[in-house]
Amino acid sequence: MRAKSSNLKTLLKPIFKISNSSLPTAQTSQKKSLSYSPHPTIQPQFCKHPFPKSEVIENKLCIEKKLRDAVTILCQQNRLKKAIQILDLLDEATTHPSPAIYFALFQLCFQLRALEDGKRVYSHTKKTGFKLGLLISNRLINLYSKLDSLEDARTLFDEMSQRDSCSWNTIIGGYTKGGNLEEGLKLFNEMPEKDSFSWNTMISGYVRNDRPGEALELLRRMQKENFRCNGFTVSSALSASSALQCLRLGMEIHGHIMRTGLDSDTVVWSALSDMYAKCKSIEQARYIFDRTLDQDIVSWTTMIMRYFEGGRRKEGFELFSELLRSGMRPNDFTFSAVLNACSAQIVEYLGKQVHGYVTVVGFNSFSFVAGALIHMYSKCGNVASAEGIFKGITQPDLITWTAIISGYAQNGEAEKALKYFELLLKSGTKPDHVTFVAVLSACTHAGLVDKGLEYFESITTVHGLSYIVDHYSCVIDLLSRSARFQEAEKIIDSMPMKPNKYVWASLLGGCRVHGNLELAKRAAEALFEIEPDNAATYVTLANIYASAGMWGEEERVRKAMDERWVVKKPGSSWIGVKRQVHVFFVGDKSHPRVKEIYDYLDKLSIKMKEEGYIPKTNYVLHDVEEEQKEHNLSYHSEKLAISFGIVATPPGTLIKVFKNLRTCGDCHNAIKFISKIARREIIVRDSIRFHRFKDGSCSCGDFW
């Protein structure tokens, strides 16, 4: 018993000071017994003068009050574990906690997301015979529902003798959150008296679970039963319209919003703008944005991103400039969106301007802005600046580590990419799935087959991660480019998930390089099932047949394209000169300086042949004469862009060209000769990676 008293003092001491008079001891008074049991109902055998009964009761009440006060104070201090320990001591004091104590404990369990502690407190109520009551029962149902213990929530709900709308709405919300909409709807239909919250819970549940049609059906039912829509209702309805991309329905809801006066709700206004943007009516989205009251940085950033996502980057950049002129300071999300747009558009000079502004206003080097800057410079082929950003970060996080590794991998510098990966491991940072995609890509671009397989194996055996389909895509690309088709096919057949289009496209690309016709057929058939309208599969397969001289099969593939209305995406290349982007297509003669471009190319062609260049006419797919094939090859878009870059810039200037498709083998070979003859370093970024040509060689080592 003395041990319990000591334990009690230890628990209470950190909360408030215990005076000698608070808990009676043997030394309290000379008139009292020389010994005292802390439990009022047990007296030691050698106690000659027991306490008066009134004093025992008074001390008992004092202890109980201090215990209750202790629980309350501990809850206020968020010290849940110790509060539950005190709760257990109330049993020893033969008293029951008040409803306020249980309510405070359940509230704290909810705040701390402590499900097991909540169950422990609930068990305590059963042990003491405490009747929860409506308020505490609702709080406990909410705790169970929000912490994914829906079965316990339903058990308690079914046991309740009295329920109110809060009880019903909470359990229904638990089911809709968990995706069990059928059970949620069943309870909703059984609910004695529905309110707006009930309707909104079910409607938003359907929207969240990608069932927008049923959400709108429920909205119509709500209107038939004469329930008034509020801002939350119409916001959910607009989200459903966005998911269905039904502009007409969205406009009807817009009309309802204006008629009912809900247009003053900023959340509704934002949802309305979002609906128009997702329904590809960006002008209407901008109209809503311009009339939004109290525009904040979130609404500005959202509208800017809508332009970028819709492919209208010019308007996105213009709105960003307008934001800067407004005096409102962009946040990290704004900078990241603009920098990612610069990466996609490959406009480094704009990215540099954003970088300068970010530096002036200051930014947190630990934020994802740093990662966006690294990504932007890497995508624009300026990996040196990307590395400069990275080295300025005192404690890189996983995002920035992955960005620099990926940047070096894309730019064909596999050794540096792998070096930074080893530094990441030494730093104690744990790589994730995306990091390994970057690492495997670096090995793929450099042809490091054995190294890549070693990293692939380590994903599960060393780092305890599971494979994702992107890992398989990289390793299949690595093996097939190295003509190790038997291993590649074995891995595909053993994949735990269904191979996606990237896996089969990687295999098909390797078959194109090495002329593996049989495996190419298998990969192409799989791709035709996955995405029958992708022209790249038809073109690559036709390429393989043409290279093998199988013109009948090549013609059959092209006929299938025509019958299915599949159109090949035109190849284009672009180059930035004096902050202006110049775009070229194959055989393009629309440029103002077309005569200079073609004259220079003709001169280059003569010098290239003198240096030993032999056109690879197998990259021309049509069964035509060799002379015509050479002519077709001479004016590919990247050659035109490079020729313009050379005639439009001073000698020695770096030429940087970007291409929307993968560069062909002949162009890759020709650009090596051009770099040597023109004495220029030439960077070409195609849809796969960067190629750095200098003095007649390429950074990829002819492995791409």
XYZ file of C-alpha atoms in Angstrom:
704
model
C 0.000 0.000 0.000
C 2.878 2.368 0.730
C 4.157 1.672 -2.791
C 0.864 2.910 -4.226
C 1.034 6.079 -2.156
C 4.570 6.701 -3.333
C 3.472 6.101 -6.932
C 0.635 8.554 -6.489
C 2.989 11.282 -5.246
C 5.353 10.651 -8.158
C 2.546 11.084 -10.685
C 1.124 14.210 -9.090
C 4.390 15.974 -8.289
C 5.123 17.351 -11.793
C 1.643 18.886 -11.977
C 1.277 20.707 -8.678
C 3.081 20.830 -5.330
C 1.782 18.403 -2.732
C 1.817 19.826 0.795
C 2.382 17.659 3.842
C -1.222 18.230 4.856
C -2.620 17.009 1.534
C -1.770 13.349 2.019
C -1.744 12.215 5.672
C 1.330 10.427 7.003
C 2.385 8.961 10.331
C 4.115 12.235 11.238
C 1.116 14.525 10.638
C 0.319 14.952 14.331
C 1.764 13.840 17.637
C -1.767 12.816 18.677
C -2.181 10.439 15.716
C -1.003 6.881 15.436
C 2.680 6.173 14.817
C 1.618 4.361 11.618
C -0.934 5.093 8.892
C -2.208 3.196 5.891
C -2.891 5.375 2.863
C -5.994 3.357 2.088
C -8.818 4.700 4.331
C -10.606 1.383 4.674
C -7.609 -0.591 6.011
C -6.083 0.071 9.432
C -2.793 -1.525 10.571
C -3.153 -3.986 13.420
C -0.810 -1.988 15.651
C -2.721 1.279 15.123
C -4.019 2.100 18.615
C -5.788 5.394 17.797
C -7.602 5.252 14.388
C -8.508 8.513 12.633
C -11.963 9.909 13.227
C -14.338 8.842 10.434
C -14.985 12.446 9.311
C -11.254 13.048 8.841
C -10.873 9.876 6.760
C -13.724 10.963 4.456
C -12.267 14.463 4.183
C -8.848 13.076 3.188
C -10.461 10.699 0.700
C -12.338 13.546 -0.962
C -9.157 15.608 -1.045
C -7.281 12.795 -2.828
C -10.113 12.303 -5.318
C -10.255 16.022 -6.116
C -6.520 16.172 -6.690
C -6.714 13.130 -8.967
C -9.503 14.697 -11.028
C -7.655 18.005 -11.185
C -4.513 16.134 -12.238
C -6.291 14.479 -15.186
C -7.707 17.825 -16.290
C -4.326 19.575 -16.101
C -2.545 16.727 -17.901
C -5.104 16.885 -20.713
C -4.468 20.618 -21.031
C -0.751 19.831 -21.274
C -1.359 17.117 -23.946
C 0.227 14.506 -21.636
C -2.160 11.725 -22.550
C -0.227 8.695 -21.257
C 0.194 10.141 -17.777
C -3.433 11.304 -17.709
C -4.568 7.722 -18.330
C -2.279 6.528 -15.519
C -4.026 8.938 -13.147
C -7.370 7.699 -14.471
C -6.427 4.181 -13.380
C -5.584 5.491 -9.882
C -9.131 6.762 -9.529
C -10.164 3.102 -9.325
C -7.885 2.710 -6.308
C -9.555 5.707 -4.717
C -12.949 4.021 -5.304
C -14.349 6.996 -7.186
C -15.632 7.546 -10.687
C -14.408 10.218 -13.107
C -16.842 12.926 -14.108
C -18.229 13.168 -17.689
C -16.006 16.222 -18.221
C -12.873 14.135 -17.574
C -13.886 11.433 -20.046
C -14.819 14.054 -22.629
C -11.423 15.779 -22.226
C -9.598 12.455 -22.571
C -11.470 11.451 -25.728
C -10.901 14.921 -27.153
C -7.159 14.624 -26.518
C -7.062 11.135 -28.050
C -8.655 12.618 -31.164
C -6.208 15.529 -31.320
C -3.199 13.219 -30.923
C -4.722 10.542 -33.210
C -4.187 8.041 -30.401
C -6.635 5.280 -31.317
C -5.391 2.629 -28.870
C -5.405 5.106 -25.982
C -8.961 6.029 -26.896
C -9.946 2.363 -26.741
C -8.245 2.106 -23.337
C -10.275 5.025 -21.981
C -13.453 3.487 -23.408
C -12.630 0.193 -21.637
C -12.272 2.190 -18.416
C -15.822 3.534 -18.806
C -17.145 -0.007 -19.131
C -15.191 -1.191 -16.087
C -16.573 1.610 -13.927
C -20.095 1.241 -15.304
C -20.062 4.822 -16.569
C -22.866 5.650 -19.017
C -21.335 7.583 -21.891
C -24.290 9.742 -22.788
C -24.986 11.296 -26.193
C -22.220 13.934 -26.240
C -19.360 11.590 -25.288
C -20.678 8.784 -27.509
C -20.626 11.133 -30.491
C -17.097 12.182 -29.619
C -15.979 8.548 -29.450
C -17.687 7.641 -32.751
C -15.884 10.555 -34.357
C -12.581 9.330 -32.903
C -13.079 5.804 -34.269
C -14.322 7.006 -37.666
C -11.523 9.476 -38.285
C -8.840 6.987 -37.211
C -10.036 4.196 -39.527
C -11.609 2.021 -36.838
C -15.022 2.042 -38.466
C -16.054 -1.349 -37.133
C -15.705 -0.076 -33.539
C -17.546 3.101 -34.473
C -20.450 1.110 -35.922
C -20.620 -1.170 -32.871
C -20.893 1.835 -30.564
C -23.425 3.506 -32.880
C -25.636 0.397 -32.856
C -25.435 0.201 -29.023
C -26.562 3.821 -28.534
C -30.039 4.107 -27.047
C -30.296 7.716 -28.186
C -28.922 9.254 -31.390
C -29.016 12.749 -32.851
C -28.100 14.127 -36.295
C -24.454 14.350 -35.223
C -24.409 10.597 -34.503
C -25.862 9.765 -37.915
C -23.700 12.231 -39.859
C -20.511 11.059 -38.171
C -21.021 7.379 -38.925
C -22.187 8.127 -42.483
C -19.118 10.322 -42.985
C -16.934 7.472 -41.750
C -18.326 5.133 -44.393
C -18.024 7.649 -47.234
C -14.461 8.468 -46.211
C -13.594 4.770 -46.252
C -15.128 4.316 -49.701
C -18.029 2.141 -48.529
C -20.650 4.330 -50.166
C -23.268 1.578 -50.289
C -23.352 1.225 -46.481
C -23.182 4.991 -46.107
C -26.177 5.417 -48.425
C -28.096 2.701 -46.560
C -27.641 4.550 -43.264
C -28.422 7.857 -44.994
C -31.759 6.466 -46.205
C -32.533 5.144 -42.688
C -31.763 8.501 -41.063
C -34.957 9.829 -39.394
C -34.332 13.504 -40.132
C -31.789 14.535 -42.733
C -30.121 17.932 -42.719
C -27.896 19.814 -45.171
C -24.802 18.282 -43.596
C -26.116 14.775 -44.300
C -26.765 15.532 -47.956
C -23.396 17.235 -48.368
C -21.589 14.314 -46.711
C -23.033 11.826 -49.194
C -22.618 14.065 -52.263
C -18.994 14.915 -51.453
C -18.355 11.229 -50.674
C -19.387 10.264 -54.196
C -17.189 13.025 -55.639
C -14.148 11.978 -53.575
C -14.565 8.359 -54.671
C -14.680 9.232 -58.388
C -18.395 8.632 -58.790
C -19.480 12.082 -60.008
C -22.606 10.863 -61.824
C -24.107 9.443 -58.639
C -23.158 12.641 -56.790
C -25.218 14.680 -59.239
C -28.138 12.215 -59.037
C -28.157 12.677 -55.257
C -28.065 16.450 -55.750
C -31.201 16.249 -57.905
C -32.888 14.135 -55.225
C -31.885 16.718 -52.615
C -33.518 19.474 -54.647
C -36.703 17.422 -55.123
C -36.968 17.044 -51.354
C -36.717 20.849 -51.041
C -33.387 21.029 -49.235
C -31.552 24.281 -49.865
C -28.071 24.036 -51.394
C -25.295 25.880 -49.607
C -21.761 26.766 -50.661
C -20.454 23.322 -49.782
C -23.142 21.626 -51.897
C -22.505 23.629 -55.056
C -18.726 23.292 -54.620
C -19.135 19.496 -54.622
C -21.480 19.712 -57.609
C -18.927 21.808 -59.506
C -16.236 19.239 -58.692
C -18.502 16.529 -60.114
C -19.033 18.581 -63.274
C -15.266 19.027 -63.560
C -14.706 15.275 -63.240
C -17.261 14.639 -65.993
C -15.889 17.607 -67.987
C -19.510 18.643 -68.544
C -19.375 22.359 -69.259
C -23.131 22.654 -69.838
C -23.932 21.296 -66.384
C -21.260 23.483 -64.820
C -22.821 26.541 -66.442
C -26.230 25.547 -65.078
C -24.750 25.393 -61.579
C -23.112 28.778 -62.231
C -26.558 30.201 -63.006
C -27.967 28.706 -59.790
C -25.088 30.258 -57.821
C -25.867 33.702 -59.207
C -29.617 33.370 -58.567
C -29.211 32.216 -54.963
C -26.545 34.740 -53.971
C -23.827 32.157 -53.317
C -21.407 34.097 -55.538
C -20.090 35.933 -52.473
C -18.569 32.700 -51.150
C -14.853 32.648 -52.049
C -14.723 28.825 -51.895
C -17.585 28.605 -54.393
C -15.922 31.176 -56.640
C -12.695 29.181 -56.621
C -14.525 25.928 -57.420
C -16.336 27.686 -60.264
C -13.082 28.905 -61.779
C -11.598 25.419 -61.402
C -14.588 23.862 -63.154
C -14.216 26.132 -66.185
C -10.483 25.427 -66.396
C -10.938 21.640 -66.221
C -13.705 21.829 -68.813
C -11.184 23.556 -71.104
C -12.877 26.943 -70.932
C -9.850 28.855 -69.667
C -11.269 32.245 -70.737
C -14.253 31.757 -68.432
C -11.905 30.643 -65.654
C -9.943 33.868 -66.119
C -13.205 35.858 -66.144
C -14.102 34.390 -62.751
C -10.576 35.005 -61.455
C -10.608 38.672 -62.497
C -13.872 39.204 -60.609
C -12.852 37.378 -57.463
C -12.833 39.646 -54.448
C -9.797 39.656 -52.158
C -7.544 37.661 -54.447
C -4.820 35.954 -52.443
C -1.597 34.276 -53.535
C -3.358 30.893 -53.666
C -5.873 32.096 -56.274
C -3.096 33.805 -58.271
C -0.947 30.673 -58.257
C -3.891 28.445 -59.175
C -4.770 30.609 -62.185
C -1.150 30.710 -63.342
C -0.937 26.919 -63.094
C -4.168 26.573 -65.085
C -2.554 28.359 -67.988
C 0.533 26.159 -67.801
C -1.482 22.939 -67.514
C -3.563 23.995 -70.525
C -0.436 24.482 -72.621
C -0.864 28.262 -72.693
C 2.465 29.113 -71.160
C 2.674 32.595 -72.658
C -0.448 33.712 -70.781
C 0.859 31.948 -67.674
C 4.113 33.903 -67.772
C 2.205 37.138 -68.469
C -0.048 36.554 -65.446
C 3.026 35.844 -63.330
C 4.474 39.211 -64.442
C 1.160 40.832 -63.521
C 1.386 39.211 -60.088
C 4.841 40.706 -59.559
C 3.558 44.156 -60.576
C 0.628 43.845 -58.155
C 3.016 43.959 -55.202
C 1.832 40.609 -53.856
C 4.704 38.287 -52.997
C 4.691 34.859 -54.684
C 5.088 31.808 -52.477
C 7.057 28.606 -52.978
C 4.224 27.006 -54.945
C 4.132 29.951 -57.354
C 7.880 29.857 -57.986
C 7.814 26.094 -58.409
C 4.963 26.258 -60.948
C 6.730 28.918 -63.023
C 10.089 27.135 -62.898
C 8.474 23.856 -63.953
C 6.867 25.679 -66.874
C 10.294 27.035 -67.844
C 11.562 23.442 -67.742
C 8.756 22.192 -69.981
C 9.138 25.079 -72.422
C 12.933 24.906 -72.107
C 13.269 28.675 -71.818
C 16.337 29.032 -69.655
C 16.503 32.818 -69.882
C 13.059 33.087 -68.220
C 14.099 30.547 -65.610
C 17.173 32.653 -64.865
C 14.978 35.724 -64.374
C 12.798 33.826 -61.917
C 15.940 32.565 -60.174
C 17.171 36.154 -59.844
C 13.877 37.316 -58.376
C 13.786 34.373 -55.957
C 17.305 35.234 -54.815
C 16.393 38.901 -54.239
C 13.237 38.214 -52.206
C 14.863 35.273 -50.453
C 13.740 31.691 -50.313
C 14.192 28.746 -48.026
C 16.943 26.570 -49.448
C 15.225 23.579 -47.851
C 12.023 24.210 -49.787
C 11.049 22.558 -53.059
C 11.972 25.797 -54.887
C 15.582 24.625 -54.731
C 14.560 21.317 -56.294
C 12.586 23.164 -58.991
C 15.631 25.314 -59.815
C 17.859 22.237 -60.115
C 15.249 20.566 -62.309
C 14.868 23.651 -64.524
C 18.596 24.111 -65.155
C 19.033 20.368 -65.761
C 16.163 20.244 -68.270
C 17.690 23.232 -70.073
C 21.042 21.474 -70.354
C 22.818 23.734 -67.848
C 23.820 21.088 -65.351
C 26.681 23.250 -64.046
C 24.180 25.818 -62.722
C 22.064 22.990 -61.316
C 25.081 21.737 -59.403
C 25.780 25.280 -58.172
C 22.272 25.444 -56.675
C 22.716 22.054 -55.063
C 26.059 22.939 -53.488
C 24.498 26.057 -51.964
C 22.170 23.895 -49.881
C 23.688 23.097 -46.498
C 21.479 20.080 -45.797
C 19.963 18.685 -49.000
C 16.743 16.726 -48.631
C 15.708 13.725 -50.699
C 13.978 15.903 -53.307
C 17.111 17.923 -54.066
C 19.347 14.837 -53.987
C 17.066 13.115 -56.487
C 16.870 16.253 -58.666
C 20.652 16.516 -59.067
C 21.035 12.760 -59.697
C 18.270 12.883 -62.314
C 19.779 16.023 -63.851
C 23.162 14.398 -64.399
C 21.479 11.223 -65.704
C 19.462 13.184 -68.289
C 22.538 15.115 -69.370
C 24.506 11.947 -70.055
C 26.891 12.267 -67.131
C 26.289 8.890 -65.542
C 29.480 8.884 -63.481
C 28.507 12.095 -61.690
C 24.940 10.876 -61.221
C 26.154 7.696 -59.533
C 28.735 9.647 -57.531
C 25.971 11.823 -56.072
C 23.909 8.726 -55.324
C 26.773 7.314 -53.264
C 27.066 10.677 -51.477
C 23.339 10.501 -50.748
C 23.797 7.110 -49.098
C 26.768 8.357 -47.056
C 24.713 11.334 -45.849
C 22.254 8.955 -44.192
C 19.390 9.999 -46.458
C 17.208 7.046 -47.405
C 16.525 6.818 -51.161
C 13.003 6.224 -52.385
C 11.468 4.734 -55.519
C 11.947 7.934 -57.559
C 15.639 8.133 -56.638
C 16.211 4.658 -58.042
C 14.437 5.588 -61.284
C 17.052 8.354 -61.698
C 19.917 5.974 -60.827
C 18.745 3.283 -63.243
C 18.230 5.916 -65.959
C 21.850 7.012 -65.532
C 23.005 3.417 -66.040
C 20.695 3.040 -69.044
C 22.012 6.131 -70.834
C 25.625 5.048 -70.284
C 25.186 1.341 -71.045
C 26.309 0.306 -67.545
C 24.440 -2.976 -67.669
C 26.054 -4.874 -64.801
C 26.083 -1.786 -62.571
C 22.445 -1.132 -63.360
C 21.450 -4.708 -62.547
C 23.342 -4.431 -59.271
C 21.407 -1.290 -58.310
C 18.158 -2.930 -59.445
C 18.791 -5.902 -57.172
C 19.665 -3.640 -54.218
C 16.266 -1.914 -54.303
C 14.702 -4.836 -52.436
C 17.658 -6.659 -50.882
C 19.546 -3.684 -49.443
C 17.079 -0.811 -49.167
C 13.920 -2.760 -48.375
C 11.821 -1.070 -51.066
C 9.414 -2.750 -53.437
C 9.758 -2.558 -57.192
C 7.528 -0.197 -59.133
C 6.817 -0.486 -62.833
C 9.208 2.396 -63.641
C 12.109 0.356 -62.240
C 11.238 -2.474 -64.615
C 10.943 -0.035 -67.512
C 14.481 1.238 -66.867
C 16.059 -2.197 -66.531
C 14.281 -3.496 -69.661
C 15.553 -0.436 -71.541
C 19.057 -1.116 -70.223
C 19.055 -4.782 -71.243
C 17.393 -4.379 -74.628
C 19.717 -1.555 -75.692
C 22.575 -3.949 -74.942
C 20.915 -6.729 -76.984
C 20.410 -8.887 -73.868
C 16.894 -9.738 -74.977
C 16.637 -13.123 -73.302
C 17.212 -11.549 -69.866
C 14.831 -8.702 -70.681
C 12.067 -11.090 -71.725
C 12.597 -13.206 -68.603
C 12.183 -10.162 -66.350
C 9.028 -9.066 -68.188
C 7.492 -12.526 -67.765
C 8.273 -12.524 -64.028
C 6.964 -9.026 -63.232
C 4.491 -8.996 -60.295
C 2.413 -6.338 -62.055
C 1.196 -6.074 -65.636
C 3.832 -4.447 -67.901
C 2.766 -0.973 -68.949
C 3.365 0.887 -72.202
C 6.770 2.173 -71.074
C 8.072 -1.357 -70.470
C 6.985 -2.542 -73.920
C 8.171 0.675 -75.596
C 11.607 0.209 -74.011
C 11.764 -3.319 -75.393
C 10.581 -2.163 -78.827
C 13.203 0.584 -78.881
C 15.959 -1.944 -78.213
C 14.595 -4.194 -80.959
C 14.771 -1.217 -83.340
C 18.461 -0.685 -82.573
C 19.447 -4.353 -82.921
C 16.898 -5.525 -85.484
C 15.210 -8.163 -83.325
C 12.147 -8.671 -85.471
C 10.374 -11.445 -83.565
C 10.529 -9.748 -80.173
C 9.581 -6.437 -81.799
C 6.332 -8.052 -82.984
C 5.503 -9.164 -79.444
C 6.217 -5.712 -77.992
C 4.240 -3.967 -80.749
C 1.206 -6.238 -80.292
C 1.184 -5.484 -76.562
C 1.410 -1.754 -77.279
C -1.408 -1.911 -79.854
C -3.657 -3.327 -77.112
C -2.632 -0.717 -74.525
C -2.705 2.388 -76.739
C -3.911 1.622 -80.275
C -3.784 5.304 -81.304
C -0.099 5.896 -80.522
C 1.648 6.545 -83.839
C 5.119 5.909 -82.362
C 4.479 2.138 -82.183
C 3.426 1.935 -85.835
C 6.353 4.069 -87.004
C 8.935 2.106 -84.998
C 7.598 -1.247 -86.232
C 7.503 0.044 -89.811
C 11.086 1.239 -89.298
C 12.167 -2.264 -88.275
C 10.503 -3.846 -91.322
C 12.030 -1.205 -93.608
C 15.503 -1.788 -92.188
C 15.064 -5.495 -92.889
C 13.938 -4.760 -96.461
C 10.484 -6.173 -95.739
C 8.626 -3.497 -97.686
C 5.385 -5.429 -97.871
C 5.182 -5.652 -94.078
C 6.197 -2.006 -93.780
C 3.376 -1.046 -96.141
C 0.913 -3.184 -94.144
C 1.771 -1.297 -90.942
C 1.358 2.079 -92.660
C -1.972 0.962 -94.135
C -3.148 -0.004 -90.627
C -2.238 3.510 -89.483
C -4.360 5.039 -92.232
C -7.318 2.749 -91.558
C -7.278 3.636 -87.859
C -6.773 7.337 -88.537
C -3.514 7.333 -86.599
C -1.424 10.394 -87.473
C 2.299 10.594 -86.840
C 3.321 13.522 -84.692
C 5.497 15.802 -86.839
C 9.093 16.063 -85.697
C 10.187 19.554 -84.727
C 13.309 21.177 -83.338
C 13.793 24.593 -81.830
C 16.646 26.824 -80.814
C 16.773 30.025 -78.783
C 18.785 32.906 -80.237
C 18.725 36.372 -78.659
C 15.748 35.441 -76.453
C 13.675 34.391 -79.447
C 12.688 30.786 -80.121
C 13.018 29.551 -83.722
C 11.101 26.353 -84.611
C 11.905 24.077 -87.562
C 10.201 21.077 -89.181
C 11.647 18.586 -91.637
C 12.279 20.285 -94.981
C 11.068 23.579 -93.477
C 11.482 26.604 -95.772
C 9.405 29.139 -93.853
C 12.238 30.787 -91.920
C 13.257 34.313 -93.015
C 16.895 33.197 -93.327
C 16.078 29.971 -95.145
C 18.573 30.615 -97.998
C 21.497 31.031 -95.572
C 20.444 27.909 -93.674
C 20.203 25.680 -96.747
C 23.362 27.068 -98.351
C 25.326 26.359 -95.176
C 23.890 22.840 -94.935
C 24.855 22.124 -98.538
C 28.449 23.253 -97.847
C 28.499 21.166 -94.657
C 27.286 18.118 -96.552
C 30.251 18.293 -98.931
C 32.792 18.742 -96.129
C 31.181 15.954 -94.066
C 31.518 13.456 -96.907
C 35.132 14.502 -97.334
C 35.646 13.710 -93.642
C 34.117 10.247 -94.087
C 30.436 10.787 -93.332
C 28.173 8.174 -94.955
C 24.401 8.839 -94.744
C 22.488 6.080 -92.942
C 19.667 5.763 -95.438
C 17.991 2.960 -93.517
C 16.465 5.717 -91.356
C 14.372 6.796 -94.364
C 11.347 4.531 -94.268
C 10.175 4.695 -97.871
C 11.285 2.358 -100.625
C 12.820 5.098 -102.816
C 16.129 5.649 -104.567
C 19.255 6.185 -102.436
C 19.729 9.713 -103.771
C 16.230 10.664 -102.676
C 16.852 9.078 -99.279
C 20.010 11.160 -98.790
C 18.089 14.283 -99.733
C 15.356 13.465 -97.197
C 17.936 12.964 -94.469
C 19.748 16.225 -95.187
C 16.915 18.447 -94.048
C 15.752 16.861 -90.791
C 14.564 19.493 -88.322
C 17.548 19.257 -85.944
C 19.994 19.785 -88.830
C 18.102 22.894 -89.919
C 18.081 24.235 -86.338
C 21.822 23.603 -85.917
C 22.596 25.228 -89.270
C 20.634 28.326 -88.257
C 22.357 28.427 -84.873
C 25.773 28.407 -86.537
C 24.994 31.167 -89.084
C 23.126 33.326 -86.517
C 25.704 33.316 -83.680
C 29.382 34.335 -83.381
C 32.081 31.662 -83.858
C 32.611 29.470 -80.807
C 29.099 30.050 -79.394
C 27.496 26.998 -77.803
C 24.625 25.636 -79.914
C 21.694 24.226 -77.920
C 18.856 22.554 -79.839
C 15.741 20.834 -78.492
C 13.661 18.193 -80.286
C 10.212 16.778 -79.532
C 11.023 13.267 -80.796
C 13.972 10.934 -80.431
C 16.810 11.916 -82.774
C 17.513 9.406 -85.532
C 20.786 7.532 -85.924
C 21.789 9.393 -89.075
C 21.321 12.816 -87.476
C 23.278 11.669 -84.430
C 26.131 10.569 -86.682
C 25.972 13.742 -88.808
C 26.031 16.112 -85.827
C 29.289 14.532 -84.657
C 30.855 15.550 -87.968
C 29.251 19.025 -87.819
C 30.669 19.695 -84.339
C 34.168 18.921 -85.602
C 33.923 20.856 -88.884
C 32.194 23.937 -87.390
C 34.342 23.806 -84.235
C 31.247 24.189 -82.100
C 30.007 22.401 -79.033
C 26.472 21.305 -79.848
C 23.906 20.142 -77.295
C 20.832 18.330 -78.574
C 18.077 17.329 -76.176
C 15.616 14.893 -77.721
C 12.630 13.237 -76.063
C 14.919 10.820 -74.217
C 18.051 12.659 -73.078
C 20.793 15.181 -73.806
C 23.589 14.601 -76.317
C 26.719 16.773 -76.059
C 28.680 16.811 -79.304
C 32.234 18.096 -79.308
C 35.218 17.502 -81.627
C 33.444 14.709 -83.490
C 32.217 12.666 -80.536
C 29.097 12.511 -78.340
C 28.813 12.279 -74.584
C 26.560 9.226 -74.920
C 29.365 7.190 -76.428
C 26.944 6.222 -79.242
C 24.821 4.376 -76.686
C 21.350 5.844 -76.501
